CSV table of C-alpha atoms in Angstrom, one decimal:
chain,number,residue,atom,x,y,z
A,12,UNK,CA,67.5,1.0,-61.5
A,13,UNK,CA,66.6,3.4,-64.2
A,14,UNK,CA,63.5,2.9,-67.0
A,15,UNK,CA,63.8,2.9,-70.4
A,16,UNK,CA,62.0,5.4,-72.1
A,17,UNK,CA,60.7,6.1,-75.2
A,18,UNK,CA,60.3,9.5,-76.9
A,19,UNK,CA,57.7,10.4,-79.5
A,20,UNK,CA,55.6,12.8,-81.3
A,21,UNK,CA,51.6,12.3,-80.6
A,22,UNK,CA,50.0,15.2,-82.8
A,23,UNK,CA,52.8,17.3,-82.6
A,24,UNK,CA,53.7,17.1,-79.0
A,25,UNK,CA,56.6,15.4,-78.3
A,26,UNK,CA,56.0,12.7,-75.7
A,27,UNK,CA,58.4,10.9,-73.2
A,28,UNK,CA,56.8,7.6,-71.4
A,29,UNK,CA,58.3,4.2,-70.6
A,30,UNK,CA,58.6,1.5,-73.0
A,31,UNK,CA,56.1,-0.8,-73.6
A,32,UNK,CA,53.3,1.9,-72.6
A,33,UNK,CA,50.9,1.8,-75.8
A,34,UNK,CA,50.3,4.9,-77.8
A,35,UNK,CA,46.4,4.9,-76.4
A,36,UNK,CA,48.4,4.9,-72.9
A,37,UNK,CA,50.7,7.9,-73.8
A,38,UNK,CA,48.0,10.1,-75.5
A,39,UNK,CA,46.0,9.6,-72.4
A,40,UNK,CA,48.7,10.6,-70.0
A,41,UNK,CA,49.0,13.3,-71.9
A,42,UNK,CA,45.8,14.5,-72.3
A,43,UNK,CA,44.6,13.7,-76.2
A,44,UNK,CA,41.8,11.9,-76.1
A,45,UNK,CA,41.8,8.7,-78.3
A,46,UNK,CA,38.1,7.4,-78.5
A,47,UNK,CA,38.0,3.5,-77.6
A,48,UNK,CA,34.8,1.3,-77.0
A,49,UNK,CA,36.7,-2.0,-76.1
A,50,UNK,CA,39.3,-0.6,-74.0
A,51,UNK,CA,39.3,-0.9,-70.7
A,52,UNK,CA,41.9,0.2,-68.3
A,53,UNK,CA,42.8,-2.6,-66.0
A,54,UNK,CA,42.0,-5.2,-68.4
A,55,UNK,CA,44.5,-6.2,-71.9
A,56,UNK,CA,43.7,-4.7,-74.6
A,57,UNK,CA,41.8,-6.5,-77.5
A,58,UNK,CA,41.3,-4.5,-80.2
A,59,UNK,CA,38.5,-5.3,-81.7
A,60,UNK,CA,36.4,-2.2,-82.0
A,61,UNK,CA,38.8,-0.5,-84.1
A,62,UNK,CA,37.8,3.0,-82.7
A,63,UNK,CA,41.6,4.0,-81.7
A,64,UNK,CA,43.2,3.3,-84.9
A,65,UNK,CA,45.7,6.0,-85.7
A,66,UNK,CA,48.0,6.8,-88.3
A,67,UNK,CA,52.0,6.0,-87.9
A,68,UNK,CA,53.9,8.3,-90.1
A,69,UNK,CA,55.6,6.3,-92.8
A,70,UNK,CA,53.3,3.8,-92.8
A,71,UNK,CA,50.1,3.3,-95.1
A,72,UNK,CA,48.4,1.0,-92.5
A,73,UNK,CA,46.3,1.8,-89.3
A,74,UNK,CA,46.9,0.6,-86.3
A,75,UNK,CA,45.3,0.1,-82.9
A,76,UNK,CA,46.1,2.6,-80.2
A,77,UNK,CA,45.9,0.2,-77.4
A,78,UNK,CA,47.2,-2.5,-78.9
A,79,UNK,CA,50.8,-0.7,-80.3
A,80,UNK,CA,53.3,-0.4,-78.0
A,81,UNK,CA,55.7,2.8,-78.4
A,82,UNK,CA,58.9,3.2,-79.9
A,83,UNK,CA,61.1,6.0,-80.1
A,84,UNK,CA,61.0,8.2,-83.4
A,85,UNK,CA,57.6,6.9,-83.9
A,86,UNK,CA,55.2,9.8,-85.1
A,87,UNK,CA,51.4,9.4,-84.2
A,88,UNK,CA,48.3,11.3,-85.8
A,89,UNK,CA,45.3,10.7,-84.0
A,90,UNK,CA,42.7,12.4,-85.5
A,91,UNK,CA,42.8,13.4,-89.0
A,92,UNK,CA,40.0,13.4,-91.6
A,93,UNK,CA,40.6,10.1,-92.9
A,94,UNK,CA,40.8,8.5,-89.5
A,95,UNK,CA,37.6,10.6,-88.3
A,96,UNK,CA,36.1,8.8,-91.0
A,97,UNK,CA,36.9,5.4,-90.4
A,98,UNK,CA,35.7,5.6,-86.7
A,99,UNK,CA,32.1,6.8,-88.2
A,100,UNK,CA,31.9,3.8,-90.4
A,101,UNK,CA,33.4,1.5,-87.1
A,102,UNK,CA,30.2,2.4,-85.1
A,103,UNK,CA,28.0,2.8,-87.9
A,104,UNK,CA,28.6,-1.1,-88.8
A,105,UNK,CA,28.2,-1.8,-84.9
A,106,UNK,CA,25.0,-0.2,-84.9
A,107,UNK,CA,24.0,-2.0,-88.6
A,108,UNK,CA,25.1,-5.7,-87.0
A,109,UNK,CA,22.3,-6.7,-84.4
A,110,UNK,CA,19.0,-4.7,-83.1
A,111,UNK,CA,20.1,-1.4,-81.7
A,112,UNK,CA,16.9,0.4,-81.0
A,113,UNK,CA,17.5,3.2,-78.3
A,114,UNK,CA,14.6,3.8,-77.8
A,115,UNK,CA,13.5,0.7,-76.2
A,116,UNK,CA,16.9,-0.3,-74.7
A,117,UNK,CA,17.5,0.3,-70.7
A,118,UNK,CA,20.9,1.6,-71.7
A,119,UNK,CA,19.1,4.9,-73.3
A,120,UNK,CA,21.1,8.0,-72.4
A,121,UNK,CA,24.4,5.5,-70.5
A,122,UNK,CA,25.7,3.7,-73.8
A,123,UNK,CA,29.2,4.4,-74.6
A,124,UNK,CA,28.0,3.4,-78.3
A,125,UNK,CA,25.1,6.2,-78.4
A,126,UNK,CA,27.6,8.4,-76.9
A,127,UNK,CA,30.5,8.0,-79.7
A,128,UNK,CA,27.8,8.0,-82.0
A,129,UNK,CA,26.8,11.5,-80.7
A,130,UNK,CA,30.9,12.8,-80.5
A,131,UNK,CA,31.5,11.5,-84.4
A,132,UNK,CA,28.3,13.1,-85.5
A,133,UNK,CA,27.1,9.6,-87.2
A,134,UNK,CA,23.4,10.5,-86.8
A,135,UNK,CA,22.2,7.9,-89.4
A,136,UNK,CA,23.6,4.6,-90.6
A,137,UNK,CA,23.8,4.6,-93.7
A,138,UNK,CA,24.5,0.7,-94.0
A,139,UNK,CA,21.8,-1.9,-94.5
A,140,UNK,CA,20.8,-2.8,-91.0
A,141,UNK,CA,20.2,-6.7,-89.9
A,142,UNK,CA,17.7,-7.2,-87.5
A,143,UNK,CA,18.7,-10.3,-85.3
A,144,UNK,CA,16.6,-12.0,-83.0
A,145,UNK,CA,18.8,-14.0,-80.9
A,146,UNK,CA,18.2,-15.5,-77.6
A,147,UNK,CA,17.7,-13.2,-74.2
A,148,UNK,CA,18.5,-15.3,-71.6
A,149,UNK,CA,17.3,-13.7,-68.1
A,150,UNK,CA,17.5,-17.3,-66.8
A,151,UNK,CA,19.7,-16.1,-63.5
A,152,UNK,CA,18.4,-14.6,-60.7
A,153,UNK,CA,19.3,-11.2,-61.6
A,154,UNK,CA,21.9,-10.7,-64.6
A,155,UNK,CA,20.2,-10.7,-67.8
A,156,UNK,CA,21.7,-10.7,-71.1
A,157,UNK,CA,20.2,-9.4,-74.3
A,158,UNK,CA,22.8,-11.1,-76.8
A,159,UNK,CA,20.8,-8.6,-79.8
A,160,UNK,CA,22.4,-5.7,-78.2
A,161,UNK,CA,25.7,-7.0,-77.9
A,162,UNK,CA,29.0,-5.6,-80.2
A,163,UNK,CA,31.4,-8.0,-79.2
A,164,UNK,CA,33.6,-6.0,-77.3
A,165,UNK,CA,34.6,-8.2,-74.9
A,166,UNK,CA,34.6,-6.4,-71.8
A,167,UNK,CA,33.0,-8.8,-69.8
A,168,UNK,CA,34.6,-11.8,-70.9
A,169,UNK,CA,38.1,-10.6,-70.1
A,170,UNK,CA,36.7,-8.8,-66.6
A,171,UNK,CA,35.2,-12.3,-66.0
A,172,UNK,CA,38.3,-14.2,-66.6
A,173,UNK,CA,41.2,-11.7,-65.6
A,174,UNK,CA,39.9,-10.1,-62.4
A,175,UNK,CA,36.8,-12.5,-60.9
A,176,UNK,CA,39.0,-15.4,-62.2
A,177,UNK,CA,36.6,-17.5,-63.0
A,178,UNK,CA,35.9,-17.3,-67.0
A,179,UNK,CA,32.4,-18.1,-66.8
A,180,UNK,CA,31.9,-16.1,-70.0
A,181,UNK,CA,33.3,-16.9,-73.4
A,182,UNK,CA,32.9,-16.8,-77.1
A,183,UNK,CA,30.8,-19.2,-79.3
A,184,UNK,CA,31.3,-19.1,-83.4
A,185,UNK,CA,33.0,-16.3,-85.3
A,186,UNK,CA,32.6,-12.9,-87.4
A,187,UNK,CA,29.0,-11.6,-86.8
A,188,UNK,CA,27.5,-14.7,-85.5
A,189,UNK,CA,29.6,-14.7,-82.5
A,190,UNK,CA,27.5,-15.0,-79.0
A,191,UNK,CA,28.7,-14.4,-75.6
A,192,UNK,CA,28.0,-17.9,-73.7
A,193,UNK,CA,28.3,-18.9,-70.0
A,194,UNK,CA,29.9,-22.2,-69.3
A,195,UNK,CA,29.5,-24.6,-72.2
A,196,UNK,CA,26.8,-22.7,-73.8
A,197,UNK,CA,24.6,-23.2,-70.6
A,198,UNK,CA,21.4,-20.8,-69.6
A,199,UNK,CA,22.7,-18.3,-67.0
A,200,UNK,CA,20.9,-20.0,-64.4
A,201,UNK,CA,22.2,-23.4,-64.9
A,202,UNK,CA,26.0,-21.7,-64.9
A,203,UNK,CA,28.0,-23.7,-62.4
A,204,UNK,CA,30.9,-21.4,-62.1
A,205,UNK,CA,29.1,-17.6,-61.9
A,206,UNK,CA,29.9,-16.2,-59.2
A,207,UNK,CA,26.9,-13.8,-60.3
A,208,UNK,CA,29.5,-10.6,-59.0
A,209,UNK,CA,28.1,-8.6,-61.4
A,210,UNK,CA,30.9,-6.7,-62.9
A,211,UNK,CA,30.2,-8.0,-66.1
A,212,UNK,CA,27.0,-5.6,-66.5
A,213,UNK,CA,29.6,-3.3,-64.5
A,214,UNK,CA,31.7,-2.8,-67.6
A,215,UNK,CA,29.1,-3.8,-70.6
A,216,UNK,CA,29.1,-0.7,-72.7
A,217,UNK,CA,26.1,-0.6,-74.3
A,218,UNK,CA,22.9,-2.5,-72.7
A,219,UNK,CA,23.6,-6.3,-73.2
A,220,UNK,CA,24.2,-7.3,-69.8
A,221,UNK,CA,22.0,-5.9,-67.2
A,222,UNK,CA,20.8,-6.4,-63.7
A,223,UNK,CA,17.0,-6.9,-63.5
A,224,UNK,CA,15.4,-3.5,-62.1
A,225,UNK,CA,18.6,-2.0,-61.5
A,226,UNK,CA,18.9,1.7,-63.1
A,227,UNK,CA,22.0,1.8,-65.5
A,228,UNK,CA,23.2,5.2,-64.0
A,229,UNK,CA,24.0,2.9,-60.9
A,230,UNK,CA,25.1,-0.7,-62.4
A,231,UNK,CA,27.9,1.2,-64.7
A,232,UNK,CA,31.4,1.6,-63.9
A,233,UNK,CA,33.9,2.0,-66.1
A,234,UNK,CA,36.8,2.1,-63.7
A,235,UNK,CA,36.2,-1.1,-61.5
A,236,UNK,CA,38.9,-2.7,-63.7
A,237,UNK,CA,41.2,0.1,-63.1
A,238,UNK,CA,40.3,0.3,-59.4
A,239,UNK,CA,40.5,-3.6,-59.1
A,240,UNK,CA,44.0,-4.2,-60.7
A,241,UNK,CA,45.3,-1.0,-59.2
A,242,UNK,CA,44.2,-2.3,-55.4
A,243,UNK,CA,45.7,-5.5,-56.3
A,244,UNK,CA,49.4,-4.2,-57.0
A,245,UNK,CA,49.2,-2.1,-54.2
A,246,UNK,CA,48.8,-4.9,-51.9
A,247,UNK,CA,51.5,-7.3,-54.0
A,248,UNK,CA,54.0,-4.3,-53.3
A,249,UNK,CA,53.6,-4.2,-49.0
B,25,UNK,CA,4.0,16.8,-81.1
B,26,UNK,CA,7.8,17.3,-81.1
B,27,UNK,CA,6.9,20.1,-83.4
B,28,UNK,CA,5.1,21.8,-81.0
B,29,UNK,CA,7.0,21.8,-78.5
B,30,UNK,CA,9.0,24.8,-80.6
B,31,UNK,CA,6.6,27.1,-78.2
B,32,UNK,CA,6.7,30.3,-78.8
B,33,UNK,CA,9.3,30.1,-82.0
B,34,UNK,CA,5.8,28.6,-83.9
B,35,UNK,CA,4.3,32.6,-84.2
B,36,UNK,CA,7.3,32.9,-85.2
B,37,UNK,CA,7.6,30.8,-87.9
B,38,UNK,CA,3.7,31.2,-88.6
B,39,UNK,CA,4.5,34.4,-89.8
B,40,UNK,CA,7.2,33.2,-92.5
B,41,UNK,CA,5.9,29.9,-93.4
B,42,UNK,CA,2.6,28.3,-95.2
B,43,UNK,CA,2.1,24.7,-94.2
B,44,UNK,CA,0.5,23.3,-97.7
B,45,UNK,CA,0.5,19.6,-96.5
B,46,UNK,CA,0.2,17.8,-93.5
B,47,UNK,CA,-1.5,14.6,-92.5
B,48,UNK,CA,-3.8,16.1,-90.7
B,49,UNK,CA,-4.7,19.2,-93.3
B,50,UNK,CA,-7.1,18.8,-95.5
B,51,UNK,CA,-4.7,18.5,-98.9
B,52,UNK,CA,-5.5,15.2,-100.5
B,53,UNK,CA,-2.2,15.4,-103.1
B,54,UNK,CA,0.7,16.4,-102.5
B,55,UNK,CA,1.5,19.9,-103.8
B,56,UNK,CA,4.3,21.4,-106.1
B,57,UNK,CA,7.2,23.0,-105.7
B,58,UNK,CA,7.5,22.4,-102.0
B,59,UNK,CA,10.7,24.0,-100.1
B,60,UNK,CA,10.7,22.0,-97.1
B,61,UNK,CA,9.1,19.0,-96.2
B,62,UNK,CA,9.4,17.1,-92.9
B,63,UNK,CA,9.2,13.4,-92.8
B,64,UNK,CA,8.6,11.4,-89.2
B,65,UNK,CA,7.7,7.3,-89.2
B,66,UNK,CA,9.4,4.7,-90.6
B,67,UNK,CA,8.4,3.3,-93.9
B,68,UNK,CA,5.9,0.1,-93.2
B,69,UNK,CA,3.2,0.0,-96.1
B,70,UNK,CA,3.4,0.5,-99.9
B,71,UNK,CA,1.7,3.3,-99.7
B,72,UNK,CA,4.1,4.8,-97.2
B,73,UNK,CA,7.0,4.3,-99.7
B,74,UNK,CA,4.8,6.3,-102.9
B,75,UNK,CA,3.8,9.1,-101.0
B,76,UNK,CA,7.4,9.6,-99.8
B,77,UNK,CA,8.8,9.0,-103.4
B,78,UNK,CA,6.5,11.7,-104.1
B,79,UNK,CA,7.3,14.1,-101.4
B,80,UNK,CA,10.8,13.8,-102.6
B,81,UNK,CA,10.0,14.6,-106.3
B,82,UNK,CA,8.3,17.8,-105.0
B,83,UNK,CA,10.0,19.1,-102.1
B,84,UNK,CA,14.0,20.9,-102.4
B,85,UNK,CA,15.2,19.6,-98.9
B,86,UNK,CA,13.8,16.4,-97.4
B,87,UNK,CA,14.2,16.1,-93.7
B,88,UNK,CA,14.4,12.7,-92.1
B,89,UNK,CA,12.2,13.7,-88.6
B,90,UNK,CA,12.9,11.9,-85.4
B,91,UNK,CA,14.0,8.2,-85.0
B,92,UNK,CA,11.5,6.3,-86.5
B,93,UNK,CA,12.2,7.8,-89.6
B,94,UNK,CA,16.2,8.4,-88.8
B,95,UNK,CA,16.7,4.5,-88.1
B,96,UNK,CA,13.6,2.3,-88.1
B,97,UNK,CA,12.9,2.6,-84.3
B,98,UNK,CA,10.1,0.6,-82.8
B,99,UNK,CA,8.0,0.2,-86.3
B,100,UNK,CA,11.4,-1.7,-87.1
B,101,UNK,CA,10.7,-4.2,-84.6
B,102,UNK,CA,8.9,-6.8,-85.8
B,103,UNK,CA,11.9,-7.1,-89.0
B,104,UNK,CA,13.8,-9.6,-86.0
B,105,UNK,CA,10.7,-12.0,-87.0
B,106,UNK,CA,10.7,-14.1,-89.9
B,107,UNK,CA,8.2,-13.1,-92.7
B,108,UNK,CA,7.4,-10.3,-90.1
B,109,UNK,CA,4.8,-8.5,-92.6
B,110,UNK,CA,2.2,-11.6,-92.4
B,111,UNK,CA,3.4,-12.2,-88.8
B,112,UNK,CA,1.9,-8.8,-87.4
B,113,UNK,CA,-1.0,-9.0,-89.7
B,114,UNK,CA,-1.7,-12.4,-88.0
B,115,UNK,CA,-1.1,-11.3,-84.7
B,116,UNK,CA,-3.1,-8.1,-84.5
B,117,UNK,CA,-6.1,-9.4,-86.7
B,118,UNK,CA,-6.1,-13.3,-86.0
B,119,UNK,CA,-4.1,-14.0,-82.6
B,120,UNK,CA,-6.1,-11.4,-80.3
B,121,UNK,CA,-9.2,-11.4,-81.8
B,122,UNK,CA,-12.2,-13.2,-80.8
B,123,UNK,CA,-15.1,-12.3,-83.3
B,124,UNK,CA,-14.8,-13.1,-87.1
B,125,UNK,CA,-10.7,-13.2,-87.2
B,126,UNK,CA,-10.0,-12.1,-90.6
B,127,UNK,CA,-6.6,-10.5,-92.3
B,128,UNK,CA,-7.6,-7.5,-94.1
B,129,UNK,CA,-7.2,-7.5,-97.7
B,130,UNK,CA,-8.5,-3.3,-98.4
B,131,UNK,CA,-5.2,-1.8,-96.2
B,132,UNK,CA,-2.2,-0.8,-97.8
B,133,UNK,CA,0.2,-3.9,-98.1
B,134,UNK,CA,2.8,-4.1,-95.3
B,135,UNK,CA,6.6,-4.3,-96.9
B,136,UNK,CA,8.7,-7.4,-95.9
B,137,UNK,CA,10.7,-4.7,-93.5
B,138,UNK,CA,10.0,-1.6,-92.0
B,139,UNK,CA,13.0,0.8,-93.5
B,140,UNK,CA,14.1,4.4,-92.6
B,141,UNK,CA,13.2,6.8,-95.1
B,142,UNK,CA,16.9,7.2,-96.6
B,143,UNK,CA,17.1,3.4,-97.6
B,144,UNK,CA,14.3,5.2,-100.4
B,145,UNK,CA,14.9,8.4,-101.2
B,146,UNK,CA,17.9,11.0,-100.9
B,147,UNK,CA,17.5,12.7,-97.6
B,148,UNK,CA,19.0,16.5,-97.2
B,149,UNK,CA,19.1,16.3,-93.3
B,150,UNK,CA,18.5,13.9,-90.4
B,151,UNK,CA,17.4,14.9,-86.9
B,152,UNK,CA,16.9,12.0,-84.8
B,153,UNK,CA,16.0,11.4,-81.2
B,154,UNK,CA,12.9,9.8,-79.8
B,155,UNK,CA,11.4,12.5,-79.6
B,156,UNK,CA,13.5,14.6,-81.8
B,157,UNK,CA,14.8,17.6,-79.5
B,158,UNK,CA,12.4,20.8,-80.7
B,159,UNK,CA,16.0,23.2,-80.4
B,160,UNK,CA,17.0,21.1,-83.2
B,161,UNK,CA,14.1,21.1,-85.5
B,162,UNK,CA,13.8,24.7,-84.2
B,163,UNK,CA,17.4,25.4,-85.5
B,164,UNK,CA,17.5,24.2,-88.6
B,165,UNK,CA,14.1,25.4,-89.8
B,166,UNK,CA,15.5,29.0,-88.8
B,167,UNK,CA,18.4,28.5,-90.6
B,168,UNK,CA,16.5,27.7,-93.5
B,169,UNK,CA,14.4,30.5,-93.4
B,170,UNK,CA,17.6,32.5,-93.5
B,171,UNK,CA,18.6,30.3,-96.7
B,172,UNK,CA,22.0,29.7,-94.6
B,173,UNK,CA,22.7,25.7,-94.5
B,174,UNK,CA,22.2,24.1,-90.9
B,175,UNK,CA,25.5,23.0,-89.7
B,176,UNK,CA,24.6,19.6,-87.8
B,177,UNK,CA,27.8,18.6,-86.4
B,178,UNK,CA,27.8,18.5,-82.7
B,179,UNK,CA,23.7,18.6,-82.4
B,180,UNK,CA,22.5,15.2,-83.2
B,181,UNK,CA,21.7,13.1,-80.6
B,182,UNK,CA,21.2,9.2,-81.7
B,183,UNK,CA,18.8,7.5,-80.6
């Protein structure tokens, strides 16, 4: 049985993967780096954060690295000027939406969100901030979540749902108002179908979900997904 | 106290450079012709917002100095509460005290929201970091000195 493959130029290296890997997926194998905040190997891609747009030659619109699948022929800039400049404005708005004070927040020094901040060289915002105060629920016995600090990204709904299996976590409104719930919109505590595995505050990327007393520089890992999903098609395969 | 933390760069810089305002110098207006002035806090009072409108006027380059004044910070706080100027006042001078609670009416008056200093005025540079790394601050007031422009890309650290 042979693979279909497609051929194509990522920033002037010409690129041979399978079809139906995504540009993000081909850049990485091939060592451009493509900077992402709701992507997570091992999990489908969402693209909300809008951090891996690229540019597709012949086309005036962006699109979403890990959300495009590949085609041969296809030519892919991934980090010109104009796109360099759309990812500052991308985290600058994240950082404008809710209360992002670094100072104060245990994910000082492990945020992927300080971090790209730091990497694009946004060191102001130059947007009106809003200031939210929404609800911190530290209700369970050990997973808190500060819903101020959250961007929306996703992570731990889709690692809640596609690998625990057991979508405790979901969406509630829309646009900025958006809040991660448990259940149906139930305290953490009162969740009847947490499993309280934790990998939720595994995979959060900035400090939103946390376990109580636990240092970041342990709770975070990126790759459980990856490790997860991996493991599991291993053992499908025997 | 970031500032001091240049070491050994201050004689350094001693030599080349006349501090002519300070909080803590005795200079009750703010001078002329300044070259360089550093700005660290948020704004929070109404006399915050004059003096820095008048820094501006008399300074060439404005710096933005350490996260407080970068992005609002911890001063910035209390904007997540609603009418969060009378809501301090209230707590500090009302809530917790037990003799003769009274809100003061001969301080400056607090703004609606603590801002960072380039929601006011045009800023030339911003270092942030809480605190503010000392290489940085020591790096672009040497590159100053040597009239070249700092080149900030790749040195700032949020938050």
């Amino acid at each position: 049985m042979s693979i279909s493959t497609a051929t194509l130029i990522i920033d002037g290296v010409e690129i041979t993967v399978p079809e139906g890997t995504t540009i993000l997926e081909a850049a990485r194998d091939n060592g451009i780096i493509i900077p992402t905040l709701c992507y997570l190997e091992g999990l489908t891609s969402y693209g909300g954060c809008r951090l891996c747009l690229v540019e597709i030659l012949g086309s005036p619109k962006l699109f979403p690295a890990c959300a495009t699948p590949v085609s041969t022929g296809m030519e892919v800039i991934t980090n010109s000027e104009r796109l360099k400049d759309y990812r500052k404005m991308a985290v600058q708005m994240l950082l404008a939406e809710r209360t992002h004070i670094c100072s104060v927040c245990v994910a000082d020094g492990h945020c992927e969100l300080q971090e790209l901040a730091n990497q694009l060289g946004v060191d102001h915002v130059m947007l009106e901030r809003h200031w939210t105060a929404k609800e911190i629920d530290s209700t369970h016995d050990f997973l808190v979540i500060d819903r101020n600090r959250c961007i929306l990204c996703t992570r731990c709904l889709r690692i809640c749902d596609e690998i625990e299996g057991v979508h405790t976590l979901d969406l509630k409104l829309r646009g900025k108002d958006a809040e991660v719930i448990m259940d149906l919109d139930e305290h953490w505590g009162n969740s009847c179908s947490c499993t309280s595995c934790r990998k939720c505050a595994k995979v959060c990327p900035v400090g939103a979900i946390y376990i109580e007393g636990e240092p970041l520089s342990h709770t975070k890992r990126k790759d459980i997904a990856e490790f997860i999903t991996e493991r599991r098609e291993r053992k499908r395969k025997q | 106290m970031s500032f001091l933390d240049l070491d050994e760069l201050l004689i350094e810089l001693a030599k080349k450079i006349q501090v002519v305002y300070s909080p803590i110098a005795d200079v009750k207006t703010f001078p002329e012709n300044v070259d360089v002035t550093l700005v660290e806090g948020a704004i929070g009072d109404e006399d915050q917002i004059e003096l820095l409108k008048k820094a501006r006027e008399k300074t060439k380059i404005l710096i933005s100095l350490g996260d407080c004044a970068v992005t609002g910070n911890v001063p910035a706080l209390r904007n997540a509460l609603e009418d969060s100027d009378r809501a301090v006042l209230q707590r500090a001078y009302v809530e917790n005290v037990d003799v003769n609670p009274q809100i003061p009416n001969d301080v400056p008056k607090l703004l609606k929201k603590v801002r960072p200093l380039h929601e006011a005025v045009k800023i030339d540079y911003f270092i942030p970091g809480c605190p503010p790394p000392a290489d940085i601050i020591g790096y672009v007031l040497t590159e100053l000195l040597s009239g070249r422009t700092p080149n900030m890309e790749g040195r700032s650290k949020y938050g």
